[in-house]
Amino acid sequence: MRDLLRSSPWILRAEEAAPPETYEGKVRLYSIRYQSDECEVEGYAAFPAAGEGPWPGLVFNRGGNREFGALKPDILCRYACRGFAVFGSQYRGNCGGTGKEEFGGSDVNDVIRLVDIALGLACVRPEGIYMVGHSRGGMMTYLACARDSRIRAAAICAGLADAFIMYDRFHDGEFDMREDCRELIGGAPYEMPEAYAARSAVCWADRIIPPVLILQGTDDWRVIPGQAYEMDRALAAAGKEHKLIIYPGADHSLNGTSFIEDIVSWFAGYPL
């Protein structure tokens, strides 16, 4: 599998890595570095331990920004042990990558490039790709779903759909999203409304291409449930195929819920 990854014209490095103990013998894990625009981007790829595919491909989009919320391989392994070839990015400028993260700007190209890489591998089914995004990764997934018709179906976990709400929500103690936004996007919403609208899928739900599953916990204080409700209404108004699942009492992590099984079931309804 390492040699297959290295055969991709965009892969600059592919090295086997030890999977988390829970997934030993179930998953093959690789650390990758790949080309996206002029940037070199760090990430991971994970595959089922048995067989050589072709498997359905899945791109997972991490949350957070910069080093906060950095992609950990265990989430990719969760899907790989369920029969997917999984790819994830740290986004440009992070974890040793080059370039500068833009929190939903040109770094969306890093997600699209993973689709290119996945569909160019013989071990991945060529008909399309699935995509999952958590938190900020939900924004990245919505942006990709408005651009790339190769995405067969998508799932948004506690996902950012309204950047205006995000800016106003977090400014408590050590966690100040306002400062992060100024640094990564370039200013505040009142200074750059177009930039925030471009990152807010509720403003352009009519552009979403694939079916979307939205998963939200009622006790999420990072991405409040109102964002999921707002996006549900926007997709319905645009006539887009989607489904909203609410988990009573669940926080931002969605841990303790059936969200992984719900995602896999959703994808099974849109086979590749």
mmCIF file of C-alpha atoms in Angstrom:
data_model
loop_
_atom_site.group_PDB
_atom_site.id
_atom_site.type_symbol
_atom_site.label_atom_id
_atom_site.label_comp_id
_atom_site.label_asym_id
_atom_site.label_seq_id
_atom_site.Cartn_x
_atom_site.Cartn_y
_atom_site.Cartn_z
ATOM 1 C CA MET A 1 0.000 0.000 0.000
ATOM 2 C CA ARG A 2 2.905 2.348 0.706
ATOM 3 C CA ASP A 3 4.205 1.980 -2.848
ATOM 4 C CA LEU A 4 0.711 2.557 -4.222
ATOM 5 C CA LEU A 5 0.432 5.806 -2.268
ATOM 6 C CA ARG A 6 3.853 6.890 -3.466
ATOM 7 C CA SER A 7 2.752 6.315 -7.052
ATOM 8 C CA SER A 8 0.299 9.225 -6.787
ATOM 9 C CA PRO A 9 1.664 12.325 -8.540
ATOM 10 C CA TRP A 10 0.634 14.457 -5.538
ATOM 11 C CA ILE A 11 2.078 12.303 -2.742
ATOM 12 C CA LEU A 12 5.465 13.602 -1.604
ATOM 13 C CA ARG A 13 5.915 11.153 1.273
ATOM 14 C CA ALA A 14 4.124 8.038 2.485
ATOM 15 C CA GLU A 15 5.393 6.111 5.493
ATOM 16 C CA GLU A 16 3.705 3.339 7.415
ATOM 17 C CA ALA A 17 2.696 4.309 10.961
ATOM 18 C CA ALA A 18 1.581 2.253 13.925
ATOM 19 C CA PRO A 19 -2.198 2.459 14.351
ATOM 20 C CA PRO A 20 -3.692 3.038 17.806
ATOM 21 C CA GLU A 21 -3.684 -0.165 19.868
ATOM 22 C CA THR A 22 -7.438 -0.604 19.452
ATOM 23 C CA TYR A 23 -6.974 -0.973 15.705
ATOM 24 C CA GLU A 24 -3.850 -3.136 15.550
ATOM 25 C CA GLY A 25 -4.392 -5.911 13.030
ATOM 26 C CA LYS A 26 -7.515 -4.215 11.701
ATOM 27 C CA VAL A 27 -6.116 -1.174 9.899
ATOM 28 C CA ARG A 28 -3.059 -0.152 7.896
ATOM 29 C CA LEU A 29 -2.100 3.429 8.690
ATOM 30 C CA TYR A 30 0.205 5.789 6.785
ATOM 31 C CA SER A 31 1.548 9.257 7.420
ATOM 32 C CA ILE A 32 1.487 11.252 4.192
ATOM 33 C CA ARG A 33 2.728 14.582 2.877
ATOM 34 C CA TYR A 34 1.139 15.828 -0.323
ATOM 35 C CA GLN A 35 1.153 18.722 -2.763
ATOM 36 C CA SER A 36 -1.769 21.178 -2.822
ATOM 37 C CA ASP A 37 -1.293 24.309 -4.914
ATOM 38 C CA GLU A 38 2.174 25.556 -3.929
ATOM 39 C CA CYS A 39 1.898 24.045 -0.429
ATOM 40 C CA GLU A 40 3.106 20.813 1.128
ATOM 41 C CA VAL A 41 0.408 19.444 3.422
ATOM 42 C CA GLU A 42 0.585 16.825 6.171
ATOM 43 C CA GLY A 43 -2.057 14.145 6.637
ATOM 44 C CA TYR A 44 -2.897 10.475 7.095
ATOM 45 C CA ALA A 45 -4.331 7.622 5.078
ATOM 46 C CA ALA A 46 -5.867 4.470 6.561
ATOM 47 C CA PHE A 47 -7.035 1.238 4.940
ATOM 48 C CA PRO A 48 -8.604 -2.032 6.075
ATOM 49 C CA ALA A 49 -5.923 -4.542 7.057
ATOM 50 C CA ALA A 50 -7.398 -7.316 4.930
ATOM 51 C CA GLY A 51 -7.467 -7.271 1.141
ATOM 52 C CA GLU A 52 -6.346 -4.757 -1.438
ATOM 53 C CA GLY A 53 -9.687 -3.138 -2.308
ATOM 54 C CA PRO A 54 -11.127 -1.483 -4.160
ATOM 55 C CA TRP A 55 -12.834 0.108 -1.157
ATOM 56 C CA PRO A 56 -15.165 3.094 -1.051
ATOM 57 C CA GLY A 57 -13.088 6.206 -0.407
ATOM 58 C CA LEU A 58 -13.758 8.637 2.413
ATOM 59 C CA VAL A 59 -12.203 12.028 3.150
ATOM 60 C CA PHE A 60 -12.384 13.145 6.786
ATOM 61 C CA ASN A 61 -12.059 16.861 7.564
ATOM 62 C CA ARG A 62 -10.742 17.740 11.024
ATOM 63 C CA GLY A 63 -11.927 20.536 13.264
ATOM 64 C CA GLY A 64 -10.019 23.234 15.084
ATOM 65 C CA ASN A 65 -7.411 25.498 13.570
ATOM 66 C CA ARG A 66 -3.646 25.396 13.345
ATOM 67 C CA GLU A 67 -2.359 22.939 15.996
ATOM 68 C CA PHE A 68 -5.576 23.039 18.041
ATOM 69 C CA GLY A 69 -7.709 20.054 17.104
ATOM 70 C CA ALA A 70 -4.968 18.503 14.963
ATOM 71 C CA LEU A 71 -6.026 15.374 13.114
ATOM 72 C CA LYS A 72 -5.446 12.194 15.099
ATOM 73 C CA PRO A 73 -5.292 8.879 13.248
ATOM 74 C CA ASP A 74 -7.795 7.084 15.464
ATOM 75 C CA ILE A 75 -10.764 8.805 13.806
ATOM 76 C CA LEU A 76 -9.578 7.636 10.374
ATOM 77 C CA CYS A 77 -9.114 4.138 11.752
ATOM 78 C CA ARG A 78 -12.736 4.097 12.972
ATOM 79 C CA TYR A 79 -13.872 4.277 9.361
ATOM 80 C CA ALA A 80 -11.095 2.143 7.865
ATOM 81 C CA CYS A 81 -12.031 -0.803 10.081
ATOM 82 C CA ARG A 82 -15.548 -0.471 8.683
ATOM 83 C CA GLY A 83 -14.340 -1.007 5.131
ATOM 84 C CA PHE A 84 -13.377 2.461 3.853
ATOM 85 C CA ALA A 85 -10.135 3.813 2.419
ATOM 86 C CA VAL A 86 -9.813 6.992 4.503
ATOM 87 C CA PHE A 87 -7.817 10.170 3.928
ATOM 88 C CA GLY A 88 -7.419 13.200 6.195
ATOM 89 C CA SER A 89 -5.546 16.513 6.109
ATOM 90 C CA GLN A 90 -3.982 18.805 8.700
ATOM 91 C CA TYR A 91 -4.565 21.668 6.198
ATOM 92 C CA ARG A 92 -1.767 23.840 4.882
ATOM 93 C CA GLY A 93 0.610 25.528 7.303
ATOM 94 C CA ASN A 94 -0.117 23.102 10.142
ATOM 95 C CA CYS A 95 1.847 20.303 11.824
ATOM 96 C CA GLY A 96 4.938 20.900 9.694
ATOM 97 C CA GLY A 97 3.161 21.719 6.439
ATOM 98 C CA THR A 98 3.972 24.795 4.385
ATOM 99 C CA GLY A 99 1.767 27.751 3.461
ATOM 100 C CA LYS A 100 -0.826 29.492 5.619
ATOM 101 C CA GLU A 101 -4.140 28.208 6.845
ATOM 102 C CA GLU A 102 -7.084 30.436 5.890
ATOM 103 C CA PHE A 103 -9.901 28.746 7.834
ATOM 104 C CA GLY A 104 -12.067 27.965 4.824
ATOM 105 C CA GLY A 105 -10.211 29.961 2.180
ATOM 106 C CA SER A 106 -7.700 28.465 -0.240
ATOM 107 C CA ASP A 107 -7.098 25.620 2.235
ATOM 108 C CA VAL A 108 -10.295 24.041 0.898
ATOM 109 C CA ASN A 109 -8.078 23.059 -2.024
ATOM 110 C CA ASP A 110 -6.260 20.747 0.396
ATOM 111 C CA VAL A 111 -9.515 18.813 0.825
ATOM 112 C CA ILE A 112 -10.195 18.699 -2.919
ATOM 113 C CA ARG A 113 -6.659 17.431 -3.512
ATOM 114 C CA LEU A 114 -7.338 14.481 -1.196
ATOM 115 C CA VAL A 115 -10.303 13.610 -3.416
ATOM 116 C CA ASP A 116 -7.937 13.679 -6.404
ATOM 117 C CA ILE A 117 -5.444 11.459 -4.591
ATOM 118 C CA ALA A 118 -8.051 8.955 -3.411
ATOM 119 C CA LEU A 119 -9.786 8.546 -6.748
ATOM 120 C CA GLY A 120 -6.433 8.131 -8.484
ATOM 121 C CA LEU A 121 -5.562 5.022 -6.453
ATOM 122 C CA ALA A 122 -6.414 1.543 -7.718
ATOM 123 C CA CYS A 123 -7.502 0.504 -4.210
ATOM 124 C CA VAL A 124 -10.336 3.082 -4.169
ATOM 125 C CA ARG A 125 -13.577 2.728 -6.084
ATOM 126 C CA PRO A 126 -13.490 5.306 -8.883
ATOM 127 C CA GLU A 127 -17.185 6.239 -8.977
ATOM 128 C CA GLY A 128 -16.975 8.875 -6.246
ATOM 129 C CA ILE A 129 -16.030 9.656 -2.669
ATOM 130 C CA TYR A 130 -17.717 10.094 0.701
ATOM 131 C CA MET A 131 -16.879 13.025 2.965
ATOM 132 C CA VAL A 132 -17.201 13.618 6.717
ATOM 133 C CA GLY A 133 -16.454 16.842 8.574
ATOM 134 C CA HIS A 134 -16.462 17.578 12.307
ATOM 135 C CA SER A 135 -16.785 21.099 13.746
ATOM 136 C CA ARG A 136 -14.669 23.422 11.556
ATOM 137 C CA GLY A 137 -14.350 20.384 9.276
ATOM 138 C CA GLY A 138 -18.082 20.713 8.673
ATOM 139 C CA MET A 139 -17.442 24.102 7.079
ATOM 140 C CA MET A 140 -14.692 22.573 4.935
ATOM 141 C CA THR A 141 -17.067 19.781 3.900
ATOM 142 C CA TYR A 142 -19.861 22.181 2.957
ATOM 143 C CA LEU A 143 -17.394 24.212 0.886
ATOM 144 C CA ALA A 144 -16.141 21.104 -0.901
ATOM 145 C CA CYS A 145 -19.728 19.919 -1.473
ATOM 146 C CA ALA A 146 -20.486 23.175 -3.260
ATOM 147 C CA ARG A 147 -17.553 22.663 -5.625
ATOM 148 C CA ASP A 148 -16.972 18.971 -6.265
ATOM 149 C CA SER A 149 -19.575 16.730 -7.892
ATOM 150 C CA ARG A 150 -17.417 13.665 -7.166
ATOM 151 C CA ILE A 151 -18.645 13.680 -3.544
ATOM 152 C CA ARG A 152 -21.362 11.020 -3.471
ATOM 153 C CA ALA A 153 -22.710 11.848 0.006
ATOM 154 C CA ALA A 154 -21.543 13.839 3.005
ATOM 155 C CA ALA A 155 -21.964 13.893 6.788
ATOM 156 C CA ILE A 156 -21.561 16.945 9.018
ATOM 157 C CA CYS A 157 -20.826 16.293 12.715
ATOM 158 C CA ALA A 158 -21.434 19.273 15.020
ATOM 159 C CA GLY A 159 -20.443 21.325 12.021
ATOM 160 C CA LEU A 160 -19.886 25.013 11.459
ATOM 161 C CA ALA A 161 -22.528 26.401 9.089
ATOM 162 C CA ASP A 162 -22.617 30.079 10.075
ATOM 163 C CA ALA A 163 -19.291 31.876 10.537
ATOM 164 C CA PHE A 164 -21.014 35.000 11.873
ATOM 165 C CA ILE A 165 -22.398 33.038 14.832
ATOM 166 C CA MET A 166 -18.998 31.379 15.321
ATOM 167 C CA TYR A 167 -17.223 34.737 15.641
ATOM 168 C CA ASP A 168 -19.613 36.032 18.286
ATOM 169 C CA ARG A 169 -19.843 32.758 20.189
ATOM 170 C CA PHE A 170 -16.293 32.209 21.434
ATOM 171 C CA HIS A 171 -14.556 34.886 23.470
ATOM 172 C CA ASP A 172 -14.241 33.395 26.919
ATOM 173 C CA GLY A 173 -10.973 32.902 28.804
ATOM 174 C CA GLU A 174 -8.215 31.157 26.869
ATOM 175 C CA PHE A 175 -10.485 30.256 23.953
ATOM 176 C CA ASP A 176 -10.962 33.404 21.872
ATOM 177 C CA MET A 177 -12.218 32.607 18.402
ATOM 178 C CA ARG A 178 -12.358 36.293 17.535
ATOM 179 C CA GLU A 179 -8.583 36.581 17.597
ATOM 180 C CA ASP A 180 -8.201 33.360 15.590
ATOM 181 C CA CYS A 181 -10.612 34.689 12.972
ATOM 182 C CA ARG A 182 -8.774 37.984 12.669
ATOM 183 C CA GLU A 183 -5.494 36.154 12.172
ATOM 184 C CA LEU A 184 -6.728 33.438 9.807
ATOM 185 C CA ILE A 185 -9.505 35.162 7.844
ATOM 186 C CA GLY A 186 -8.065 38.675 7.991
ATOM 187 C CA GLY A 187 -10.575 40.603 10.070
ATOM 188 C CA ALA A 188 -13.907 40.656 11.855
ATOM 189 C CA PRO A 189 -17.329 40.060 10.225
ATOM 190 C CA TYR A 190 -18.181 43.759 10.208
ATOM 191 C CA GLU A 191 -14.908 44.435 8.372
ATOM 192 C CA MET A 192 -15.109 41.505 5.929
ATOM 193 C CA PRO A 193 -18.753 40.402 5.610
ATOM 194 C CA GLU A 194 -18.169 38.792 2.204
ATOM 195 C CA ALA A 195 -15.390 36.584 3.592
ATOM 196 C CA TYR A 196 -17.619 35.373 6.431
ATOM 197 C CA ALA A 197 -20.558 34.785 4.104
ATOM 198 C CA ALA A 198 -18.271 32.738 1.849
ATOM 199 C CA ARG A 199 -17.553 30.480 4.844
ATOM 200 C CA SER A 200 -21.215 30.208 5.908
ATOM 201 C CA ALA A 201 -23.081 27.435 4.101
ATOM 202 C CA VAL A 202 -26.399 28.821 5.334
ATOM 203 C CA CYS A 203 -25.818 31.678 2.863
ATOM 204 C CA TRP A 204 -25.472 29.408 -0.172
ATOM 205 C CA ALA A 205 -27.253 26.136 0.648
ATOM 206 C CA ASP A 206 -28.594 26.080 -2.909
ATOM 207 C CA ARG A 207 -25.056 25.309 -4.149
ATOM 208 C CA ILE A 208 -24.673 22.064 -2.156
ATOM 209 C CA ILE A 209 -24.441 19.139 -4.586
ATOM 210 C CA PRO A 210 -24.589 15.790 -2.704
ATOM 211 C CA PRO A 211 -27.035 14.512 -0.088
ATOM 212 C CA VAL A 212 -26.018 15.744 3.377
ATOM 213 C CA LEU A 213 -26.502 14.203 6.819
ATOM 214 C CA ILE A 214 -26.340 16.705 9.710
ATOM 215 C CA LEU A 215 -25.570 15.319 13.179
ATOM 216 C CA GLN A 216 -25.904 17.565 16.233
ATOM 217 C CA GLY A 217 -25.912 17.253 20.016
ATOM 218 C CA THR A 218 -28.252 19.399 22.092
ATOM 219 C CA ASP A 219 -25.556 20.172 24.695
ATOM 220 C CA ASP A 220 -22.912 21.366 22.238
ATOM 221 C CA TRP A 221 -21.559 24.727 23.430
ATOM 222 C CA ARG A 222 -18.830 25.053 20.782
ATOM 223 C CA VAL A 223 -21.122 24.805 17.743
ATOM 224 C CA ILE A 224 -24.548 25.546 19.146
ATOM 225 C CA PRO A 225 -27.516 23.485 17.902
ATOM 226 C CA GLY A 226 -28.967 26.576 16.272
ATOM 227 C CA GLN A 227 -26.419 26.255 13.477
ATOM 228 C CA ALA A 228 -27.690 22.762 12.610
ATOM 229 C CA TYR A 229 -31.313 23.924 12.725
ATOM 230 C CA GLU A 230 -30.481 26.919 10.559
ATOM 231 C CA MET A 231 -28.718 24.755 7.967
ATOM 232 C CA ASP A 232 -31.568 22.242 8.001
ATOM 233 C CA ARG A 233 -34.006 25.034 7.131
ATOM 234 C CA ALA A 234 -31.707 26.448 4.447
ATOM 235 C CA LEU A 235 -31.273 23.077 2.730
ATOM 236 C CA ALA A 236 -35.018 22.421 2.900
ATOM 237 C CA ALA A 237 -35.751 25.819 1.361
ATOM 238 C CA ALA A 238 -33.281 25.049 -1.427
ATOM 239 C CA GLY A 239 -34.888 21.662 -2.077
ATOM 240 C CA LYS A 240 -31.698 19.776 -1.238
ATOM 241 C CA GLU A 241 -31.678 16.148 -0.130
ATOM 242 C CA HIS A 242 -30.606 15.992 3.504
ATOM 243 C CA LYS A 243 -31.388 14.631 6.956
ATOM 244 C CA LEU A 244 -30.953 16.063 10.455
ATOM 245 C CA ILE A 245 -30.313 13.816 13.474
ATOM 246 C CA ILE A 246 -30.358 15.354 16.951
ATOM 247 C CA TYR A 247 -28.718 13.561 19.893
ATOM 248 C CA PRO A 248 -30.295 14.686 23.210
ATOM 249 C CA GLY A 249 -27.654 15.482 25.827
ATOM 250 C CA ALA A 250 -24.685 15.020 23.491
ATOM 251 C CA ASP A 251 -21.826 17.523 23.541
ATOM 252 C CA HIS A 252 -19.526 18.692 20.750
ATOM 253 C CA SER A 253 -17.686 15.366 20.530
ATOM 254 C CA LEU A 254 -20.912 13.383 19.951
ATOM 255 C CA ASN A 255 -19.295 10.650 22.048
ATOM 256 C CA GLY A 256 -21.758 8.202 23.517
ATOM 257 C CA THR A 257 -24.068 8.455 20.514
ATOM 258 C CA SER A 258 -24.553 6.290 17.440
ATOM 259 C CA PHE A 259 -23.109 8.921 15.123
ATOM 260 C CA ILE A 260 -20.537 6.642 13.444
ATOM 261 C CA GLU A 261 -23.144 3.967 12.743
ATOM 262 C CA ASP A 262 -25.564 6.637 11.513
ATOM 263 C CA ILE A 263 -22.949 7.963 9.090
ATOM 264 C CA VAL A 264 -22.113 4.510 7.748
ATOM 265 C CA SER A 265 -25.826 3.792 7.314
ATOM 266 C CA TRP A 266 -26.311 7.107 5.484
ATOM 267 C CA PHE A 267 -23.490 6.318 3.078
ATOM 268 C CA ALA A 268 -24.880 2.828 2.467
ATOM 269 C CA GLY A 269 -27.958 4.509 1.024
ATOM 270 C CA TYR A 270 -25.767 6.080 -1.680
ATOM 271 C CA PRO A 271 -23.596 3.184 -2.835
ATOM 272 C CA LEU A 272 -20.548 3.625 -5.019
#
